[in-house]
PDB file of C-alpha atoms in Angstrom:
ATOM      1  CA  ASP F  86     -24.947   2.619   5.683  1.00 77.00           C
ATOM      2  CA  SER F  87     -21.480   2.766   7.264  1.00 79.00           C
ATOM      3  CA  GLY F  88     -22.763   3.799  10.693  1.00 90.00           C
ATOM      4  CA  VAL F  89     -21.081   7.205  10.515  1.00 95.00           C
ATOM      5  CA  THR F  90     -23.657   9.922   9.893  1.00 96.00           C
ATOM      6  CA  GLN F  91     -22.805  13.276   8.399  1.00 97.00           C
ATOM      7  CA  THR F  92     -25.188  16.169   7.967  1.00 97.00           C
ATOM      8  CA  PRO F  93     -25.978  18.000   5.828  1.00 97.00           C
ATOM      9  CA  LYS F  94     -25.124  16.094   2.644  1.00 95.00           C
ATOM     10  CA  HIS F  95     -24.979  19.255   0.584  1.00 96.00           C
ATOM     11  CA  LEU F  96     -24.422  22.861   1.548  1.00 97.00           C
ATOM     12  CA  ILE F  97     -24.296  25.944  -0.652  1.00 97.00           C
ATOM     13  CA  THR F  98     -23.309  29.209   0.927  1.00 97.00           C
ATOM     14  CA  ALA F  99     -21.815  32.586   0.067  1.00 98.00           C
ATOM     15  CA  THR F 100     -18.298  33.814   0.636  1.00 98.00           C
ATOM     16  CA  GLY F 101     -17.729  35.275   4.076  1.00 97.00           C
ATOM     17  CA  GLN F 102     -20.352  33.097   5.699  1.00 98.00           C
ATOM     18  CA  ARG F 103     -19.997  30.515   8.492  1.00 98.00           C
ATOM     19  CA  VAL F 104     -21.230  26.926   8.413  1.00 98.00           C
ATOM     20  CA  THR F 105     -21.267  23.966  10.766  1.00 98.00           C
ATOM     21  CA  LEU F 106     -20.848  20.384   9.642  1.00 98.00           C
ATOM     22  CA  ARG F 107     -21.985  17.616  11.917  1.00 98.00           C
ATOM     23  CA  CYS F 108     -20.758  14.058  12.382  1.00 98.00           C
ATOM     24  CA  SER F 109     -22.100  11.210  14.508  1.00 97.00           C
ATOM     25  CA  PRO F 110     -19.549   8.404  14.797  1.00 95.00           C
ATOM     26  CA  ARG F 111     -20.303   4.715  14.558  1.00 93.00           C
ATOM     27  CA  SER F 112     -21.650   3.313  17.808  1.00 91.00           C
ATOM     28  CA  GLY F 113     -18.762   2.472  20.140  1.00 88.00           C
ATOM     29  CA  ASP F 114     -16.159   4.497  18.261  1.00 91.00           C
ATOM     30  CA  LEU F 115     -14.360   7.059  20.397  1.00 90.00           C
ATOM     31  CA  SER F 116     -12.156   8.676  17.762  1.00 91.00           C
ATOM     32  CA  VAL F 117     -13.395  11.111  15.155  1.00 94.00           C
ATOM     33  CA  TYR F 118     -11.330  12.437  12.252  1.00 94.00           C
ATOM     34  CA  TRP F 119     -12.100  15.220   9.789  1.00 96.00           C
ATOM     35  CA  TYR F 120     -10.731  15.228   6.235  1.00 95.00           C
ATOM     36  CA  GLN F 121     -11.065  17.635   3.327  1.00 96.00           C
ATOM     37  CA  GLN F 122     -11.172  16.392  -0.257  1.00 94.00           C
ATOM     38  CA  SER F 123     -10.848  19.083  -2.889  1.00 89.00           C
ATOM     39  CA  LEU F 124     -11.836  18.369  -6.485  1.00 79.00           C
ATOM     40  CA  ASP F 125      -9.799  15.566  -8.076  1.00 65.00           C
ATOM     41  CA  GLN F 126      -7.429  15.403  -5.138  1.00 74.00           C
ATOM     42  CA  GLY F 127      -6.679  13.069  -2.298  1.00 79.00           C
ATOM     43  CA  LEU F 128      -7.836  13.682   1.210  1.00 89.00           C
ATOM     44  CA  GLN F 129      -6.154  16.113   3.569  1.00 92.00           C
ATOM     45  CA  PHE F 130      -6.263  15.457   7.288  1.00 92.00           C
ATOM     46  CA  LEU F 131      -7.718  18.327   9.287  1.00 95.00           C
ATOM     47  CA  ILE F 132      -8.134  17.267  12.900  1.00 95.00           C
ATOM     48  CA  GLN F 133      -8.720  14.313  15.238  1.00 93.00           C
ATOM     49  CA  TYR F 134     -10.647  14.030  18.489  1.00 94.00           C
ATOM     50  CA  TYR F 135     -10.569  11.149  20.922  1.00 91.00           C
ATOM     51  CA  ASN F 136     -13.233  10.895  23.600  1.00 92.00           C
ATOM     52  CA  GLY F 137     -13.798  14.627  23.629  1.00 94.00           C
ATOM     53  CA  GLU F 138     -10.183  15.748  23.483  1.00 94.00           C
ATOM     54  CA  GLU F 139      -8.227  17.064  20.542  1.00 94.00           C
ATOM     55  CA  ARG F 140      -5.477  14.557  19.699  1.00 91.00           C
ATOM     56  CA  ALA F 141      -3.932  15.647  16.424  1.00 90.00           C
ATOM     57  CA  LYS F 142      -4.054  18.570  14.068  1.00 92.00           C
ATOM     58  CA  GLY F 143      -3.240  18.625  10.401  1.00 91.00           C
ATOM     59  CA  ASN F 144      -3.239  21.513   7.967  1.00 85.00           C
ATOM     60  CA  ILE F 145      -6.379  23.032   9.399  1.00 93.00           C
ATOM     61  CA  LEU F 146      -6.867  26.714   8.718  1.00 94.00           C
ATOM     62  CA  GLU F 147      -7.323  29.115  11.619  1.00 95.00           C
ATOM     63  CA  ARG F 148     -10.756  29.931  10.185  1.00 97.00           C
ATOM     64  CA  PHE F 149     -11.750  26.335  10.859  1.00 97.00           C
ATOM     65  CA  SER F 150     -12.423  24.833  14.272  1.00 96.00           C
ATOM     66  CA  ALA F 151     -13.905  21.635  15.608  1.00 97.00           C
ATOM     67  CA  GLN F 152     -15.058  19.993  18.791  1.00 97.00           C
ATOM     68  CA  GLN F 153     -16.310  16.667  20.050  1.00 97.00           C
ATOM     69  CA  PHE F 154     -19.190  16.647  22.490  1.00 97.00           C
ATOM     70  CA  PRO F 155     -19.865  14.323  25.475  1.00 95.00           C
ATOM     71  CA  ASP F 156     -22.176  12.181  23.324  1.00 95.00           C
ATOM     72  CA  LEU F 157     -19.178  11.812  20.958  1.00 95.00           C
ATOM     73  CA  HIS F 158     -20.683  13.593  18.011  1.00 96.00           C
ATOM     74  CA  SER F 159     -18.405  16.171  16.430  1.00 98.00           C
ATOM     75  CA  GLU F 160     -18.879  19.470  14.667  1.00 98.00           C
ATOM     76  CA  LEU F 161     -16.577  21.199  12.204  1.00 98.00           C
ATOM     77  CA  ASN F 162     -17.044  24.956  12.025  1.00 98.00           C
ATOM     78  CA  LEU F 163     -15.890  26.806   8.934  1.00 98.00           C
ATOM     79  CA  SER F 164     -15.947  30.607   9.016  1.00 97.00           C
ATOM     80  CA  SER F 165     -15.128  33.522   6.691  1.00 97.00           C
ATOM     81  CA  LEU F 166     -15.623  31.093   3.848  1.00 97.00           C
ATOM     82  CA  GLU F 167     -13.701  31.512   0.619  1.00 97.00           C
ATOM     83  CA  LEU F 168     -14.264  30.002  -2.820  1.00 96.00           C
ATOM     84  CA  GLY F 169     -11.304  27.704  -2.243  1.00 94.00           C
ATOM     85  CA  ASP F 170     -13.023  26.099   0.728  1.00 96.00           C
ATOM     86  CA  SER F 171     -15.413  24.368  -1.650  1.00 96.00           C
ATOM     87  CA  ALA F 172     -14.747  20.665  -1.136  1.00 96.00           C
ATOM     88  CA  LEU F 173     -16.060  17.391   0.165  1.00 96.00           C
ATOM     89  CA  TYR F 174     -15.620  17.154   3.921  1.00 97.00           C
ATOM     90  CA  PHE F 175     -15.423  13.665   5.358  1.00 96.00           C
ATOM     91  CA  CYS F 176     -15.759  12.494   8.902  1.00 96.00           C
ATOM     92  CA  ALA F 177     -14.341   9.113   9.912  1.00 94.00           C
ATOM     93  CA  SER F 178     -14.415   7.206  13.166  1.00 93.00           C
ATOM     94  CA  SER F 179     -12.536   4.315  14.732  1.00 88.00           C
ATOM     95  CA  VAL F 180     -12.817   2.219  17.873  1.00 78.00           C
ATOM     96  CA  VAL F 181      -9.390   2.904  19.285  1.00 67.00           C
ATOM     97  CA  GLN F 182      -6.991   5.320  17.754  1.00 58.00           C
ATOM     98  CA  GLY F 183      -7.025   3.887  14.268  1.00 51.00           C
ATOM     99  CA  ASN F 184      -5.488   0.497  14.864  1.00 58.00           C
ATOM    100  CA  GLY F 185      -8.036  -0.976  12.579  1.00 63.00           C
ATOM    101  CA  GLY F 186      -9.595   0.583   9.601  1.00 72.00           C
ATOM    102  CA  TYR F 187     -11.475   3.820   9.711  1.00 86.00           C
ATOM    103  CA  THR F 188     -15.175   4.012   8.935  1.00 90.00           C
ATOM    104  CA  PHE F 189     -16.101   6.981   6.807  1.00 93.00           C
ATOM    105  CA  GLY F 190     -19.316   8.902   6.528  1.00 94.00           C
ATOM    106  CA  SER F 191     -20.702   9.808   3.125  1.00 93.00           C
ATOM    107  CA  GLY F 192     -19.350  13.338   3.339  1.00 95.00           C
ATOM    108  CA  THR F 193     -20.718  16.856   3.166  1.00 97.00           C
ATOM    109  CA  ARG F 194     -20.376  18.613  -0.181  1.00 96.00           C
ATOM    110  CA  LEU F 195     -19.711  22.294   0.530  1.00 97.00           C
ATOM    111  CA  THR F 196     -20.020  24.771  -2.308  1.00 97.00           C
ATOM    112  CA  VAL F 197     -19.025  28.380  -1.654  1.00 97.00           C
ATOM    113  CA  VAL F 198     -20.360  30.833  -4.234  1.00 97.00           C
TER     114      VAL F 198
ATOM    115  CA  ALA X 131       7.727  13.815   5.996  1.00 78.00           C
ATOM    116  CA  GLN X 132       5.701  10.838   4.899  1.00 84.00           C
ATOM    117  CA  THR X 133       4.380  10.833   1.352  1.00 92.00           C
ATOM    118  CA  VAL X 134       2.227   8.476  -0.700  1.00 95.00           C
ATOM    119  CA  THR X 135       2.485   8.333  -4.485  1.00 96.00           C
ATOM    120  CA  GLN X 136       0.064   6.762  -6.916  1.00 96.00           C
ATOM    121  CA  SER X 137       1.630   7.020 -10.349  1.00 95.00           C
ATOM    122  CA  GLN X 138      -1.382   5.914 -12.408  1.00 96.00           C
ATOM    123  CA  PRO X 139      -4.022   8.676 -12.650  1.00 94.00           C
ATOM    124  CA  GLU X 140      -6.387   6.440 -14.615  1.00 96.00           C
ATOM    125  CA  MET X 141      -6.637   2.805 -15.693  1.00 97.00           C
ATOM    126  CA  SER X 142      -9.144   0.925 -17.796  1.00 97.00           C
ATOM    127  CA  VAL X 143      -9.601  -2.836 -18.162  1.00 97.00           C
ATOM    128  CA  GLN X 144     -12.198  -5.246 -19.472  1.00 97.00           C
ATOM    129  CA  GLU X 145     -14.552  -7.001 -17.134  1.00 97.00           C
ATOM    130  CA  ALA X 146     -13.122 -10.260 -15.697  1.00 97.00           C
ATOM    131  CA  GLU X 147      -9.528  -9.163 -16.266  1.00 97.00           C
ATOM    132  CA  THR X 148      -6.966  -8.708 -13.528  1.00 97.00           C
ATOM    133  CA  VAL X 149      -5.653  -5.240 -12.793  1.00 98.00           C
ATOM    134  CA  THR X 150      -2.882  -3.975 -10.515  1.00 98.00           C
ATOM    135  CA  LEU X 151      -2.809  -0.495  -9.028  1.00 98.00           C
ATOM    136  CA  SER X 152       0.522   0.891  -7.877  1.00 98.00           C
ATOM    137  CA  CYS X 153       1.374   2.739  -4.691  1.00 98.00           C
ATOM    138  CA  THR X 154       4.704   3.770  -3.255  1.00 97.00           C
ATOM    139  CA  TYR X 155       5.361   5.574  -0.009  1.00 97.00           C
ATOM    140  CA  ASP X 156       8.210   7.231   1.763  1.00 95.00           C
ATOM    141  CA  THR X 157       8.836   6.907   5.469  1.00 92.00           C
ATOM    142  CA  SER X 158      11.640   6.341   7.920  1.00 90.00           C
ATOM    143  CA  GLU X 159       9.314   4.563  10.332  1.00 88.00           C
ATOM    144  CA  SER X 160       9.517   0.816  10.824  1.00 87.00           C
ATOM    145  CA  ASN X 161       5.993   0.282  12.155  1.00 88.00           C
ATOM    146  CA  TYR X 162       3.058   1.559  10.172  1.00 92.00           C
ATOM    147  CA  TYR X 163      -0.191   0.636   8.464  1.00 92.00           C
ATOM    148  CA  LEU X 164      -1.178   0.769   4.813  1.00 95.00           C
ATOM    149  CA  PHE X 165      -4.673   0.910   3.387  1.00 95.00           C
ATOM    150  CA  TRP X 166      -6.494   0.816   0.095  1.00 96.00           C
ATOM    151  CA  TYR X 167      -9.787   2.675  -0.028  1.00 95.00           C
ATOM    152  CA  LYS X 168     -12.361   2.664  -2.804  1.00 95.00           C
ATOM    153  CA  GLN X 169     -14.487   5.725  -3.618  1.00 93.00           C
ATOM    154  CA  PRO X 170     -17.306   4.912  -6.068  1.00 93.00           C
ATOM    155  CA  PRO X 171     -19.438   7.633  -7.700  1.00 89.00           C
ATOM    156  CA  SER X 172     -21.562   7.658  -4.553  1.00 86.00           C
ATOM    157  CA  ARG X 173     -18.528   9.333  -2.874  1.00 86.00           C
ATOM    158  CA  GLN X 174     -18.578   6.868   0.009  1.00 88.00           C
ATOM    159  CA  MET X 175     -15.059   5.974   1.155  1.00 90.00           C
ATOM    160  CA  ILE X 176     -14.900   2.209   1.559  1.00 91.00           C
ATOM    161  CA  LEU X 177     -12.028   0.263   3.099  1.00 91.00           C
ATOM    162  CA  VAL X 178     -10.834  -2.408   0.654  1.00 95.00           C
ATOM    163  CA  ILE X 179      -7.858  -3.892   2.431  1.00 94.00           C
ATOM    164  CA  ARG X 180      -5.278  -3.089   5.086  1.00 93.00           C
ATOM    165  CA  GLN X 181      -1.741  -4.249   5.857  1.00 94.00           C
ATOM    166  CA  GLU X 182       0.388  -3.932   8.967  1.00 91.00           C
ATOM    167  CA  ALA X 183       4.040  -3.322   8.147  1.00 91.00           C
ATOM    168  CA  TYR X 184       5.272  -5.872  10.680  1.00 89.00           C
ATOM    169  CA  LYS X 185       3.360  -8.661   8.941  1.00 87.00           C
ATOM    170  CA  GLN X 186       5.282 -10.235   6.083  1.00 84.00           C
ATOM    171  CA  GLN X 187       2.270 -12.057   4.710  1.00 91.00           C
ATOM    172  CA  ASN X 188       0.365 -10.128   2.073  1.00 94.00           C
ATOM    173  CA  ALA X 189      -3.228  -9.301   2.987  1.00 93.00           C
ATOM    174  CA  THR X 190      -6.063 -10.791   0.944  1.00 94.00           C
ATOM    175  CA  GLU X 191      -9.786 -10.025   0.883  1.00 92.00           C
ATOM    176  CA  ASN X 192     -11.688 -12.164  -1.623  1.00 95.00           C
ATOM    177  CA  ARG X 193     -10.774 -10.816  -5.100  1.00 97.00           C
ATOM    178  CA  PHE X 194      -8.496  -8.144  -3.639  1.00 97.00           C
ATOM    179  CA  SER X 195      -4.902  -8.785  -2.639  1.00 97.00           C
ATOM    180  CA  VAL X 196      -1.822  -6.709  -2.053  1.00 97.00           C
ATOM    181  CA  ASN X 197       1.840  -7.074  -2.908  1.00 97.00           C
ATOM    182  CA  PHE X 198       3.627  -5.459   0.015  1.00 96.00           C
ATOM    183  CA  GLN X 199       7.331  -4.915  -0.552  1.00 95.00           C
ATOM    184  CA  LYS X 200       8.624  -3.233   2.598  1.00 94.00           C
ATOM    185  CA  ALA X 201      12.182  -2.697   1.448  1.00 93.00           C
ATOM    186  CA  ALA X 202      11.006  -1.151  -1.789  1.00 95.00           C
ATOM    187  CA  LYS X 203       8.271   0.793   0.032  1.00 95.00           C
ATOM    188  CA  SER X 204       5.722  -0.489  -2.428  1.00 97.00           C
ATOM    189  CA  PHE X 205       2.102  -1.482  -1.758  1.00 97.00           C
ATOM    190  CA  SER X 206       0.241  -2.485  -4.906  1.00 98.00           C
ATOM    191  CA  LEU X 207      -3.368  -3.652  -5.094  1.00 98.00           C
ATOM    192  CA  LYS X 208      -4.397  -6.515  -7.343  1.00 98.00           C
ATOM    193  CA  ILE X 209      -8.027  -6.942  -8.315  1.00 98.00           C
ATOM    194  CA  SER X 210      -8.818 -10.333  -9.819  1.00 97.00           C
ATOM    195  CA  ASP X 211     -11.852 -11.144 -11.961  1.00 97.00           C
ATOM    196  CA  SER X 212     -12.735  -7.443 -12.121  1.00 97.00           C
ATOM    197  CA  GLN X 213     -16.417  -6.515 -12.037  1.00 97.00           C
ATOM    198  CA  LEU X 214     -18.340  -3.478 -13.255  1.00 97.00           C
ATOM    199  CA  GLY X 215     -18.948  -2.534  -9.630  1.00 96.00           C
ATOM    200  CA  ASP X 216     -15.212  -2.145  -9.115  1.00 97.00           C
ATOM    201  CA  THR X 217     -15.328   1.068 -11.159  1.00 97.00           C
ATOM    202  CA  ALA X 218     -14.221   3.762  -8.709  1.00 96.00           C
ATOM    203  CA  MET X 219     -11.391   5.946  -7.493  1.00 95.00           C
ATOM    204  CA  TYR X 220      -8.883   3.945  -5.494  1.00 97.00           C
ATOM    205  CA  PHE X 221      -6.781   5.642  -2.854  1.00 96.00           C
ATOM    206  CA  CYS X 222      -3.701   4.312  -1.121  1.00 96.00           C
ATOM    207  CA  ALA X 223      -3.214   5.604   2.424  1.00 94.00           C
ATOM    208  CA  PHE X 224      -0.504   5.364   5.058  1.00 92.00           C
ATOM    209  CA  ARG X 225      -0.509   5.747   8.807  1.00 89.00           C
ATOM    210  CA  MET X 226       2.368   5.665  11.241  1.00 86.00           C
ATOM    211  CA  ASP X 227       2.074   3.560  14.352  1.00 79.00           C
ATOM    212  CA  SER X 228       2.478   6.650  16.530  1.00 76.00           C
ATOM    213  CA  ASN X 229       0.256   9.032  14.596  1.00 75.00           C
ATOM    214  CA  TYR X 230      -3.344   8.409  13.778  1.00 77.00           C
ATOM    215  CA  GLN X 231      -3.861  10.610  10.765  1.00 84.00           C
ATOM    216  CA  LEU X 232      -4.020   9.015   7.331  1.00 88.00           C
ATOM    217  CA  ILE X 233      -1.753  10.322   4.581  1.00 91.00           C
ATOM    218  CA  TRP X 234      -3.309   9.805   1.165  1.00 93.00           C
ATOM    219  CA  GLY X 235      -2.168   9.340  -2.388  1.00 94.00           C
ATOM    220  CA  ALA X 236      -3.800  11.321  -5.186  1.00 92.00           C
ATOM    221  CA  GLY X 237      -5.859   8.345  -6.297  1.00 94.00           C
ATOM    222  CA  THR X 238      -6.236   6.157  -9.375  1.00 96.00           C
ATOM    223  CA  LYS X 239      -9.438   6.231 -11.379  1.00 96.00           C
ATOM    224  CA  LEU X 240     -10.278   2.657 -12.363  1.00 97.00           C
ATOM    225  CA  ILE X 241     -12.788   1.987 -15.116  1.00 97.00           C
ATOM    226  CA  ILE X 242     -14.074  -1.537 -15.735  1.00 97.00           C
ATOM    227  CA  LYS X 243     -15.486  -1.894 -19.249  1.00 97.00           C
ATOM    228  CA  PRO X 244     -18.199  -4.426 -20.109  1.00 95.00           C
TER     229      PRO X 244
END
């Protein structure tokens, strides 16, 4: 157990639907990062939050949004889902803004049918 | 733009052998961080080793060590006395000092044969 908790582990949904992925960072970590890993590819950075504020944005689609709550957990909202959104979505956390390593959750496998 | 390249899609070695995974990167920054992550079949992303660019000494973690060549922009991972549990995807990642997102290579699938 890495200390970063992601729920759900698996999600199957239809095209056009909306889903919410949840991440609880490791205790004491203020930064949360979201990454997308499509099949047989490396990870793509989506967005970063630090202590409730958005700090950096990657190639995140307009259909996707995220937020970090006062208790530091984060949610990634994916809407108007398309087949191509099927991927593994990782959340990672770090104490400060990534000066050390990042601790990853076990990911949420999203399948859009 | 920063890029990370892993030129070996797949490698296979016998148990107890030594294997080296290659990684090159492109950046104009002078301060940055480099990482190797392991992703076993469980999908968990596990930090193997990290290197700060300003440190000339190569990082080492037990059987894992790196060969960091800053001028050549090369960051290879050496696994000594390989074990069956080392079978996994290995990703090289880069992060600038001023930007906290990780930029990832495409990964190398490493298979350790008994």
